[in-house]
Coordinates of C-alpha atoms in Angstrom, one line a residue:
Q1 CA -4.9 -16.3 7.7
V2 CA -2.8 -13.1 7.1
Q3 CA -2.8 -9.9 9.0
L4 CA -1.6 -6.6 7.4
V5 CA -0.7 -3.8 9.9
E6 CA -0.1 -0.3 8.5
S7 CA 1.7 2.6 10.1
G8 CA 3.1 6.0 9.3
G9 CA 0.0 8.1 8.5
G10 CA -0.6 11.5 9.9
L11 CA -1.0 15.2 9.3
V12 CA 1.5 16.9 7.0
Q13 CA 1.7 20.3 5.3
P14 CA 1.5 20.6 1.5
G15 CA 4.9 19.8 0.0
G16 CA 5.8 17.6 2.9
S17 CA 6.7 13.9 3.1
L18 CA 5.4 10.8 4.8
R19 CA 6.4 7.1 4.7
L20 CA 3.8 4.4 5.1
S21 CA 4.7 0.9 6.2
C22 CA 2.7 -2.3 6.0
A23 CA 3.9 -5.5 7.6
A24 CA 2.3 -8.9 6.8
S25 CA 2.2 -11.7 9.3
G26 CA 0.5 -15.1 9.6
S27 CA 0.7 -18.4 7.7
F28 CA 1.2 -18.4 4.0
Y29 CA 3.3 -19.8 1.2
L30 CA 4.2 -16.6 -0.8
I31 CA 3.1 -13.0 -1.0
K32 CA 2.8 -12.0 -4.6
T33 CA 1.7 -8.5 -5.4
M34 CA 1.6 -5.9 -2.6
G35 CA 0.1 -2.5 -3.0
W36 CA -1.4 0.7 -1.6
Y37 CA -4.9 2.0 -2.3
R38 CA -6.6 5.1 -1.0
Q39 CA -10.1 6.3 -0.4
A40 CA -11.1 9.9 0.1
P41 CA -14.5 10.8 1.7
G42 CA -17.3 10.4 -0.9
K43 CA -15.0 8.7 -3.4
E44 CA -14.3 5.2 -4.4
R45 CA -11.2 3.4 -3.4
E46 CA -8.4 3.8 -6.0
L47 CA -5.1 2.3 -6.7
V48 CA -2.0 4.2 -5.7
A49 CA 0.9 1.8 -6.4
T50 CA 1.6 -1.9 -6.6
I51 CA 4.8 -3.9 -6.5
S52 CA 5.3 -7.5 -7.5
S53 CA 7.4 -10.2 -5.8
S54 CA 10.1 -9.4 -8.3
S55 CA 9.8 -5.7 -7.5
S56 CA 8.1 -4.6 -10.7
T57 CA 6.1 -1.5 -9.9
N58 CA 3.0 0.3 -11.1
Y59 CA 1.8 3.7 -10.2
A60 CA -1.4 5.8 -10.6
D61 CA -0.7 8.8 -12.9
S62 CA -1.6 11.2 -10.1
V63 CA 1.4 10.0 -7.9
K64 CA 4.1 9.3 -10.5
G65 CA 7.3 11.1 -9.7
R66 CA 6.2 11.8 -6.2
F67 CA 5.5 8.4 -4.6
T68 CA 7.8 5.4 -4.4
I69 CA 6.7 1.9 -3.5
S70 CA 9.2 -0.6 -2.2
R71 CA 9.2 -3.9 -0.4
D72 CA 11.4 -6.1 1.9
N73 CA 10.6 -9.7 1.0
A74 CA 12.5 -11.0 4.0
E75 CA 10.4 -8.9 6.4
N76 CA 7.1 -9.2 4.3
T77 CA 6.8 -5.5 4.4
V78 CA 5.8 -2.9 1.8
Y79 CA 6.6 0.8 2.0
L80 CA 5.2 3.9 0.4
Q81 CA 7.4 6.9 0.4
M82 CA 5.3 10.0 -0.4
N83 CA 7.0 13.2 -1.3
S84 CA 5.6 16.6 -2.5
L85 CA 2.3 15.8 -0.9
K86 CA -0.8 17.8 -2.0
P87 CA -4.1 18.4 -0.3
E88 CA -5.7 16.1 -2.9
D89 CA -3.6 13.2 -1.5
T90 CA -5.7 13.4 1.7
A91 CA -7.3 10.0 2.1
A92 CA -7.4 6.8 4.1
Y93 CA -4.6 4.6 2.7
Y94 CA -5.0 0.8 2.6
C95 CA -2.4 -1.9 2.2
N96 CA -3.3 -4.8 0.0
A97 CA -1.5 -8.2 -0.5
A98 CA -2.2 -11.0 -2.9
V99 CA -1.2 -14.1 -0.9
L100 CA -0.6 -17.7 -2.0
H101 CA -1.4 -20.2 0.7
S102 CA -0.3 -23.1 -1.6
L103 CA 0.9 -23.7 -5.1
I104 CA -2.4 -25.1 -6.2
N105 CA -4.7 -22.3 -5.0
S106 CA -5.3 -18.9 -6.5
P107 CA -4.0 -15.9 -4.6
R108 CA -6.2 -14.5 -1.9
Q109 CA -6.6 -10.8 -1.3
Y110 CA -6.0 -9.3 2.1
W111 CA -6.5 -5.7 3.3
G112 CA -5.1 -3.7 6.1
Q113 CA -7.2 -1.6 8.4
G114 CA -6.2 1.7 6.8
T115 CA -4.1 4.7 7.9
Q116 CA -5.2 8.3 7.5
V117 CA -3.1 10.7 5.6
T118 CA -4.1 14.4 5.8
V119 CA -2.4 17.1 3.8
S120 CA -3.3 20.5 5.1
S121 CA -1.8 23.8 6.1

């Protein structure tokens, strides 16, 4: 079993910055892709950014140039640096990890509990 614990959400003014963190703990062989998703009220959950175990990244068009995803493999932690925040970035942000528990099994998906980001003046 793997636990993902997020931190770093909060209230910020438009144009401000926040940094989200997500630490994975538990028993596993390897964490493959880690990522951040978000869900605003009344909307479906959407991808924000992902990063592979080799640090290849992918971003939603809406956050390109403003958000940066990174990871520390030694600490099993993924980060999301969010700059130039806009009111439309307001959402609950969820950490996701694709985890291998052995070489012969397919990756299993895990989710964090979510952290709220509110962008408002």
